[in-house]
Amino acid sequence: MSKGNYLGEFEIVVLSTLLHLGENAYGMTIRCEIDEHTGRSVSIGAIYATLRRLERKGLVVSHLGEPTAERGGRAKRFFALEPAGEDAVARSRAMFARLWNDLPEARG
Amino acid sequence: MSKGNYLGEFEIVVLSTLLHLGENAYGMTIRCEIDEHTGRSVSIGAIYATLRRLERKGLVVSHLGEPTAERGGRAKRFFALEPAGEDAVARSRAMFARLWNDLPEARG
DNA sequence: TATATCTTTTACTATGTACGAAAAATGCCC
DNA sequence: GGGCATTTTTCGTACATAGTAAAAGATATA
């Protein structure tokens, strides 16, 4: 873990999205949820690159699902938060809360 | 402004800190305020690099102060938010609010 | 077999984060 | 006035994150 391990901005977004999705969180649904929730449409490669990084850090785990013989398509890789991942989001969230709580409302 | 111009995590921290400091915001006080406010101690070089980037983006302006003949030391460079900078913070803040508002409290 | 569909993986580039040391500018003291 | 301590900024470099476009894997159906 070395010294200053803070999450990047998009890492926070992805982790928070995993919190929302719970069960079937995989590349496509994550991407979709981010788009709907934040209006941010990002390429699928960016999602996977970030997920892989988060997994290397131990904040997320993934497993390949059964090759669902539905309509064609490759087996999905599902992602879930590790406890360390939940902690990391909570820390970032708390930090921004400290930074923002005593400022006037954002008009977003 | 191109397409997806989102602030990096530390950029948000720095801009928010400028909001707190108002008047005499320069390298050292910014660094100090970040440390006190978030418990994050970062090198002075990181602060300046980020400030310079934010200035290139037009989110911040700076001017050299009078070489305050107080105790020795170089003229300070003061930083202040541009309207675009305030907007950028507000947008980031609103985005995280949307992501976090319907999640259970963080225990930070 | 070919083709369409849904998904992941790869390769590459651009941008952001971070540190340590060097440089500038000033005041103080011998 | 020559050095030294002090306060601040700038520079050079290394590494981490963010992002895209295109290729590849795996299955179903014509």
mmCIF file of C-alpha atoms (C1' of nucleotides) in Angstrom:
data_model
loop_
_atom_site.group_PDB
_atom_site.id
_atom_site.type_symbol
_atom_site.label_atom_id
_atom_site.label_comp_id
_atom_site.label_asym_id
_atom_site.label_seq_id
_atom_site.Cartn_x
_atom_site.Cartn_y
_atom_site.Cartn_z
ATOM 1 C CA MET A 1 0.000 0.000 0.000
ATOM 2 C CA SER A 2 3.015 2.277 0.316
ATOM 3 C CA LYS A 3 2.362 5.893 1.216
ATOM 4 C CA GLY A 4 -0.300 8.072 -0.317
ATOM 5 C CA ASN A 5 -2.819 5.751 -1.854
ATOM 6 C CA TYR A 6 -5.717 7.924 -2.813
ATOM 7 C CA LEU A 7 -8.276 6.919 -5.357
ATOM 8 C CA GLY A 8 -8.394 8.678 -8.683
ATOM 9 C CA GLU A 9 -11.537 10.555 -9.592
ATOM 10 C CA PHE A 10 -12.808 7.942 -11.983
ATOM 11 C CA GLU A 11 -11.895 5.118 -9.645
ATOM 12 C CA ILE A 12 -14.244 6.655 -7.108
ATOM 13 C CA VAL A 13 -16.975 6.814 -9.699
ATOM 14 C CA VAL A 14 -16.519 3.177 -10.637
ATOM 15 C CA LEU A 15 -16.391 1.917 -7.072
ATOM 16 C CA SER A 16 -19.469 3.905 -6.131
ATOM 17 C CA THR A 17 -21.265 2.489 -9.129
ATOM 18 C CA LEU A 18 -20.460 -1.017 -7.965
ATOM 19 C CA LEU A 19 -22.152 -0.144 -4.699
ATOM 20 C CA HIS A 20 -25.282 0.736 -6.587
ATOM 21 C CA LEU A 21 -25.331 -2.242 -8.878
ATOM 22 C CA GLY A 22 -24.711 -4.935 -6.310
ATOM 23 C CA GLU A 23 -25.282 -8.246 -8.089
ATOM 24 C CA ASN A 24 -24.963 -8.194 -11.808
ATOM 25 C CA ALA A 25 -22.214 -5.684 -12.253
ATOM 26 C CA TYR A 26 -20.167 -6.330 -15.338
ATOM 27 C CA GLY A 27 -18.524 -4.158 -17.942
ATOM 28 C CA MET A 28 -21.623 -3.201 -19.847
ATOM 29 C CA THR A 29 -23.986 -2.612 -16.960
ATOM 30 C CA ILE A 30 -21.358 -0.595 -15.139
ATOM 31 C CA ARG A 31 -20.837 1.570 -18.143
ATOM 32 C CA CYS A 32 -24.560 2.037 -18.554
ATOM 33 C CA GLU A 33 -25.134 2.863 -14.908
ATOM 34 C CA ILE A 34 -22.389 5.468 -14.941
ATOM 35 C CA ASP A 35 -23.907 7.066 -17.983
ATOM 36 C CA GLU A 36 -27.405 7.183 -16.487
ATOM 37 C CA HIS A 37 -26.295 8.235 -13.060
ATOM 38 C CA THR A 38 -23.759 10.884 -13.926
ATOM 39 C CA GLY A 39 -24.370 11.698 -17.582
ATOM 40 C CA ARG A 40 -20.853 10.633 -18.343
ATOM 41 C CA SER A 41 -20.390 8.385 -21.334
ATOM 42 C CA VAL A 42 -17.032 6.766 -21.376
ATOM 43 C CA SER A 43 -15.563 4.120 -23.616
ATOM 44 C CA ILE A 44 -15.801 0.529 -22.472
ATOM 45 C CA GLY A 45 -12.029 0.197 -22.476
ATOM 46 C CA ALA A 46 -11.737 2.899 -19.840
ATOM 47 C CA ILE A 47 -14.068 0.922 -17.594
ATOM 48 C CA TYR A 48 -12.110 -2.279 -17.894
ATOM 49 C CA ALA A 49 -8.745 -0.610 -17.477
ATOM 50 C CA THR A 50 -9.943 0.970 -14.263
ATOM 51 C CA LEU A 51 -11.531 -2.227 -12.981
ATOM 52 C CA ARG A 52 -8.344 -4.130 -13.608
ATOM 53 C CA ARG A 53 -6.338 -1.547 -11.713
ATOM 54 C CA LEU A 54 -8.763 -1.672 -8.814
ATOM 55 C CA GLU A 55 -8.510 -5.433 -8.767
ATOM 56 C CA ARG A 56 -4.728 -5.302 -8.661
ATOM 57 C CA LYS A 57 -5.078 -3.039 -5.644
ATOM 58 C CA GLY A 58 -7.358 -5.528 -3.935
ATOM 59 C CA LEU A 59 -10.355 -3.206 -3.835
ATOM 60 C CA VAL A 60 -12.436 -5.335 -6.147
ATOM 61 C CA VAL A 61 -12.755 -8.994 -7.107
ATOM 62 C CA SER A 62 -14.039 -10.511 -10.285
ATOM 63 C CA HIS A 63 -15.113 -13.902 -11.529
ATOM 64 C CA LEU A 64 -16.189 -15.181 -14.899
ATOM 65 C CA GLY A 65 -19.854 -16.081 -15.040
ATOM 66 C CA GLU A 66 -21.213 -19.203 -16.679
ATOM 67 C CA PRO A 67 -21.240 -18.713 -20.437
ATOM 68 C CA THR A 68 -24.927 -17.848 -20.446
ATOM 69 C CA ALA A 69 -26.256 -19.421 -23.599
ATOM 70 C CA GLU A 70 -28.795 -16.733 -24.250
ATOM 71 C CA ARG A 71 -28.364 -14.953 -27.461
ATOM 72 C CA GLY A 72 -24.741 -15.204 -28.344
ATOM 73 C CA GLY A 73 -21.920 -13.493 -26.567
ATOM 74 C CA ARG A 74 -18.952 -14.176 -24.431
ATOM 75 C CA ALA A 75 -19.030 -15.104 -20.758
ATOM 76 C CA LYS A 76 -19.478 -12.086 -18.524
ATOM 77 C CA ARG A 77 -16.951 -11.081 -15.910
ATOM 78 C CA PHE A 78 -18.716 -9.963 -12.774
ATOM 79 C CA PHE A 79 -17.218 -7.500 -10.359
ATOM 80 C CA ALA A 80 -17.786 -6.955 -6.671
ATOM 81 C CA LEU A 81 -16.371 -4.712 -3.980
ATOM 82 C CA GLU A 82 -13.964 -6.034 -1.418
ATOM 83 C CA PRO A 83 -14.144 -4.664 2.117
ATOM 84 C CA ALA A 84 -11.033 -2.649 1.358
ATOM 85 C CA GLY A 85 -12.883 -1.162 -1.580
ATOM 86 C CA GLU A 86 -15.814 -0.079 0.551
ATOM 87 C CA ASP A 87 -13.415 1.498 3.005
ATOM 88 C CA ALA A 88 -11.647 3.356 0.253
ATOM 89 C CA VAL A 89 -14.894 4.853 -1.032
ATOM 90 C CA ALA A 90 -15.917 5.789 2.486
ATOM 91 C CA ARG A 91 -12.614 7.546 3.046
ATOM 92 C CA SER A 92 -12.819 9.523 -0.159
ATOM 93 C CA ARG A 93 -16.405 10.397 0.575
ATOM 94 C CA ALA A 94 -15.541 11.574 4.064
ATOM 95 C CA MET A 95 -12.699 13.686 2.774
ATOM 96 C CA PHE A 96 -14.867 15.477 0.270
ATOM 97 C CA ALA A 97 -17.545 15.902 2.895
ATOM 98 C CA ARG A 98 -15.036 17.726 5.090
ATOM 99 C CA LEU A 99 -14.014 19.871 2.159
ATOM 100 C CA TRP A 100 -17.526 20.739 1.082
ATOM 101 C CA ASN A 101 -19.776 20.687 4.092
ATOM 102 C CA ASP A 102 -19.025 24.227 5.160
ATOM 103 C CA LEU A 103 -19.292 25.674 1.688
ATOM 104 C CA PRO A 104 -22.499 27.031 0.160
ATOM 105 C CA GLU A 105 -24.621 24.542 -1.742
ATOM 106 C CA ALA A 106 -23.621 23.438 -5.177
ATOM 107 C CA ARG A 107 -26.155 24.218 -7.828
ATOM 108 C CA GLY A 108 -25.566 21.161 -9.957
ATOM 109 C CA MET B 1 -12.611 22.445 -23.540
ATOM 110 C CA SER B 2 -12.905 19.484 -25.922
ATOM 111 C CA LYS B 3 -14.977 16.579 -24.755
ATOM 112 C CA GLY B 4 -14.644 14.935 -21.370
ATOM 113 C CA ASN B 5 -12.929 17.466 -19.181
ATOM 114 C CA TYR B 6 -13.320 16.186 -15.683
ATOM 115 C CA LEU B 7 -11.156 17.283 -12.821
ATOM 116 C CA GLY B 8 -8.678 14.904 -11.304
ATOM 117 C CA GLU B 9 -9.117 13.981 -7.664
ATOM 118 C CA PHE B 10 -6.352 16.221 -6.421
ATOM 119 C CA GLU B 11 -7.425 19.071 -8.632
ATOM 120 C CA ILE B 12 -10.773 19.013 -6.869
ATOM 121 C CA VAL B 13 -9.029 19.124 -3.524
ATOM 122 C CA VAL B 14 -6.915 22.099 -4.540
ATOM 123 C CA LEU B 15 -9.771 24.071 -6.049
ATOM 124 C CA SER B 16 -11.948 23.449 -3.001
ATOM 125 C CA THR B 17 -9.126 24.605 -0.792
ATOM 126 C CA LEU B 18 -8.915 27.846 -2.742
ATOM 127 C CA LEU B 19 -12.587 28.371 -1.963
ATOM 128 C CA HIS B 20 -11.787 28.110 1.720
ATOM 129 C CA LEU B 21 -8.752 30.309 1.718
ATOM 130 C CA GLY B 22 -10.146 33.199 -0.282
ATOM 131 C CA GLU B 23 -7.584 35.986 -0.010
ATOM 132 C CA ASN B 24 -4.083 34.981 0.828
ATOM 133 C CA ALA B 25 -3.871 31.673 -0.967
ATOM 134 C CA TYR B 26 -0.380 30.879 -2.074
ATOM 135 C CA GLY B 27 1.703 27.708 -2.267
ATOM 136 C CA MET B 28 2.462 27.381 1.401
ATOM 137 C CA THR B 29 -0.903 28.279 2.860
ATOM 138 C CA ILE B 30 -2.637 26.040 0.359
ATOM 139 C CA ARG B 31 -0.435 23.164 1.327
ATOM 140 C CA CYS B 32 -1.026 23.846 4.988
ATOM 141 C CA GLU B 33 -4.782 24.137 4.609
ATOM 142 C CA ILE B 34 -4.958 20.846 2.726
ATOM 143 C CA ASP B 35 -2.990 19.152 5.450
ATOM 144 C CA GLU B 36 -5.180 20.512 8.235
ATOM 145 C CA HIS B 37 -8.432 20.010 6.432
ATOM 146 C CA THR B 38 -7.911 16.561 5.001
ATOM 147 C CA GLY B 39 -4.959 15.126 6.885
ATOM 148 C CA ARG B 40 -3.143 14.813 3.617
ATOM 149 C CA SER B 41 0.441 15.988 3.534
ATOM 150 C CA VAL B 42 1.702 16.404 0.058
ATOM 151 C CA SER B 43 4.933 17.842 -1.273
ATOM 152 C CA ILE B 44 5.005 21.470 -2.251
ATOM 153 C CA GLY B 45 5.999 20.530 -5.783
ATOM 154 C CA ALA B 46 2.754 18.634 -6.242
ATOM 155 C CA ILE B 47 0.780 21.697 -5.230
ATOM 156 C CA TYR B 48 2.477 23.982 -7.704
ATOM 157 C CA ALA B 49 2.295 21.494 -10.533
ATOM 158 C CA THR B 50 -1.433 21.185 -10.024
ATOM 159 C CA LEU B 51 -1.955 24.918 -9.704
ATOM 160 C CA ARG B 52 -0.095 25.524 -12.901
ATOM 161 C CA ARG B 53 -2.178 22.970 -14.728
ATOM 162 C CA LEU B 54 -5.368 24.527 -13.388
ATOM 163 C CA GLU B 55 -4.164 27.894 -14.565
ATOM 164 C CA ARG B 56 -3.461 26.577 -18.046
ATOM 165 C CA LYS B 57 -7.035 25.318 -18.085
ATOM 166 C CA GLY B 58 -8.322 28.727 -17.122
ATOM 167 C CA LEU B 59 -9.806 27.610 -13.824
ATOM 168 C CA VAL B 60 -7.459 29.678 -11.718
ATOM 169 C CA VAL B 61 -5.500 32.908 -12.023
ATOM 170 C CA SER B 62 -2.370 33.959 -10.247
ATOM 171 C CA HIS B 63 -0.398 37.125 -9.708
ATOM 172 C CA LEU B 64 2.870 37.837 -8.006
ATOM 173 C CA GLY B 65 2.506 39.800 -4.810
ATOM 174 C CA GLU B 66 4.699 42.669 -3.824
ATOM 175 C CA PRO B 67 7.993 41.321 -2.543
ATOM 176 C CA THR B 68 6.877 41.721 1.054
ATOM 177 C CA ALA B 69 10.028 42.821 2.806
ATOM 178 C CA GLU B 70 9.199 41.067 6.021
ATOM 179 C CA ARG B 71 11.712 38.527 7.046
ATOM 180 C CA GLY B 72 13.386 37.318 3.907
ATOM 181 C CA GLY B 73 11.852 35.268 1.195
ATOM 182 C CA ARG B 74 10.745 35.477 -2.345
ATOM 183 C CA ALA B 75 7.649 37.244 -3.611
ATOM 184 C CA LYS B 76 4.530 35.179 -3.148
ATOM 185 C CA ARG B 77 2.350 34.070 -6.021
ATOM 186 C CA PHE B 78 -1.290 34.351 -5.063
ATOM 187 C CA PHE B 79 -3.965 32.178 -6.581
ATOM 188 C CA ALA B 80 -7.668 32.753 -7.030
ATOM 189 C CA LEU B 81 -10.525 30.873 -8.608
ATOM 190 C CA GLU B 82 -11.944 31.933 -11.931
ATOM 191 C CA PRO B 83 -15.685 31.587 -12.494
ATOM 192 C CA ALA B 84 -14.933 28.545 -14.647
ATOM 193 C CA GLY B 85 -13.093 27.075 -11.678
ATOM 194 C CA GLU B 86 -16.042 27.538 -9.360
ATOM 195 C CA ASP B 87 -18.278 25.924 -11.925
ATOM 196 C CA ALA B 88 -15.947 22.984 -12.261
ATOM 197 C CA VAL B 89 -15.950 22.358 -8.516
ATOM 198 C CA ALA B 90 -19.721 22.684 -8.415
ATOM 199 C CA ARG B 91 -20.081 20.152 -11.189
ATOM 200 C CA SER B 92 -17.800 17.624 -9.535
ATOM 201 C CA ARG B 93 -19.540 18.164 -6.259
ATOM 202 C CA ALA B 94 -22.946 17.658 -7.814
ATOM 203 C CA MET B 95 -21.811 14.511 -9.534
ATOM 204 C CA PHE B 96 -20.551 12.937 -6.341
ATOM 205 C CA ALA B 97 -23.681 14.041 -4.563
ATOM 206 C CA ARG B 98 -25.756 12.136 -7.097
ATOM 207 C CA LEU B 99 -23.540 9.106 -6.639
ATOM 208 C CA TRP B 100 -23.567 9.165 -2.866
ATOM 209 C CA ASN B 101 -26.836 10.642 -1.718
ATOM 210 C CA ASP B 102 -28.785 7.431 -1.855
ATOM 211 C CA LEU B 103 -26.087 5.367 -0.197
ATOM 212 C CA PRO B 104 -25.797 4.812 3.541
ATOM 213 C CA GLU B 105 -23.704 7.342 5.468
ATOM 214 C CA ALA B 106 -19.957 7.190 5.299
ATOM 215 C CA ARG B 107 -18.345 6.681 8.669
ATOM 216 C CA GLY B 108 -15.271 8.796 8.057
ATOM 217 C "C1'" DT C 1 -19.574 -21.831 -43.110
ATOM 218 C "C1'" DA C 2 -20.619 -17.367 -42.653
ATOM 219 C "C1'" DT C 3 -22.597 -13.679 -40.102
ATOM 220 C "C1'" DA C 4 -24.494 -11.168 -36.328
ATOM 221 C "C1'" DT C 5 -24.345 -10.220 -31.483
ATOM 222 C "C1'" DC C 6 -22.532 -9.463 -26.989
ATOM 223 C "C1'" DT C 7 -18.806 -9.221 -24.402
ATOM 224 C "C1'" DT C 8 -13.808 -8.855 -22.931
ATOM 225 C "C1'" DT C 9 -8.952 -7.917 -23.879
ATOM 226 C "C1'" DT C 10 -5.102 -5.534 -25.877
ATOM 227 C "C1'" DA C 11 -2.193 -1.775 -27.346
ATOM 228 C "C1'" DC C 12 -1.435 2.829 -27.290
ATOM 229 C "C1'" DT C 13 -1.659 7.760 -26.045
ATOM 230 C "C1'" DA C 14 -2.569 11.684 -23.209
ATOM 231 C "C1'" DT C 15 -3.119 13.619 -18.822
ATOM 232 C "C1'" DG C 16 -2.633 13.908 -13.768
ATOM 233 C "C1'" DT C 17 -0.008 13.013 -9.391
ATOM 234 C "C1'" DA C 18 4.079 13.274 -6.771
ATOM 235 C "C1'" DC C 19 8.779 13.983 -5.142
ATOM 236 C "C1'" DG C 20 13.333 15.978 -4.394
ATOM 237 C "C1'" DA C 21 16.399 19.219 -5.495
ATOM 238 C "C1'" DA C 22 17.631 23.573 -7.598
ATOM 239 C "C1'" DA C 23 16.968 28.363 -8.048
ATOM 240 C "C1'" DA C 24 15.344 33.129 -6.776
ATOM 241 C "C1'" DA C 25 14.906 36.773 -3.641
ATOM 242 C "C1'" DT C 26 15.276 38.773 0.513
ATOM 243 C "C1'" DG C 27 17.011 39.968 5.560
ATOM 244 C "C1'" DC C 28 20.481 39.393 9.122
ATOM 245 C "C1'" DC C 29 24.994 39.167 11.200
ATOM 246 C "C1'" DC C 30 29.880 39.137 11.444
ATOM 247 C "C1'" DG D 1 29.782 43.491 1.726
ATOM 248 C "C1'" DG D 2 30.200 38.293 1.844
ATOM 249 C "C1'" DG D 3 28.143 34.599 3.528
ATOM 250 C "C1'" DC D 4 24.189 32.307 5.673
ATOM 251 C "C1'" DA D 5 19.540 31.376 6.988
ATOM 252 C "C1'" DT D 6 14.887 31.876 5.447
ATOM 253 C "C1'" DT D 7 10.825 31.809 2.534
ATOM 254 C "C1'" DT D 8 9.104 30.857 -1.519
ATOM 255 C "C1'" DT D 9 8.819 29.260 -6.427
ATOM 256 C "C1'" DT D 10 10.417 26.518 -10.402
ATOM 257 C "C1'" DC D 11 12.390 22.453 -12.722
ATOM 258 C "C1'" DG D 12 13.218 17.685 -14.063
ATOM 259 C "C1'" DT D 13 11.771 13.324 -13.768
ATOM 260 C "C1'" DA D 14 9.185 9.163 -12.644
ATOM 261 C "C1'" DC D 15 5.095 6.825 -12.163
ATOM 262 C "C1'" DA D 16 -0.170 6.361 -11.912
ATOM 263 C "C1'" DT D 17 -4.739 7.338 -13.994
ATOM 264 C "C1'" DA D 18 -7.919 8.183 -17.727
ATOM 265 C "C1'" DG D 19 -9.318 7.381 -22.115
ATOM 266 C "C1'" DT D 20 -9.796 5.583 -27.065
ATOM 267 C "C1'" DA D 21 -10.042 2.518 -30.929
ATOM 268 C "C1'" DA D 22 -9.582 -1.683 -32.595
ATOM 269 C "C1'" DA D 23 -8.901 -6.698 -32.122
ATOM 270 C "C1'" DA D 24 -10.256 -11.001 -30.320
ATOM 271 C "C1'" DG D 25 -13.285 -14.589 -27.904
ATOM 272 C "C1'" DA D 26 -17.544 -17.039 -27.597
ATOM 273 C "C1'" DT D 27 -21.891 -18.152 -28.674
ATOM 274 C "C1'" DA D 28 -26.424 -18.424 -31.681
ATOM 275 C "C1'" DT D 29 -28.748 -18.461 -36.023
ATOM 276 C "C1'" DA D 30 -29.313 -18.295 -41.078
#
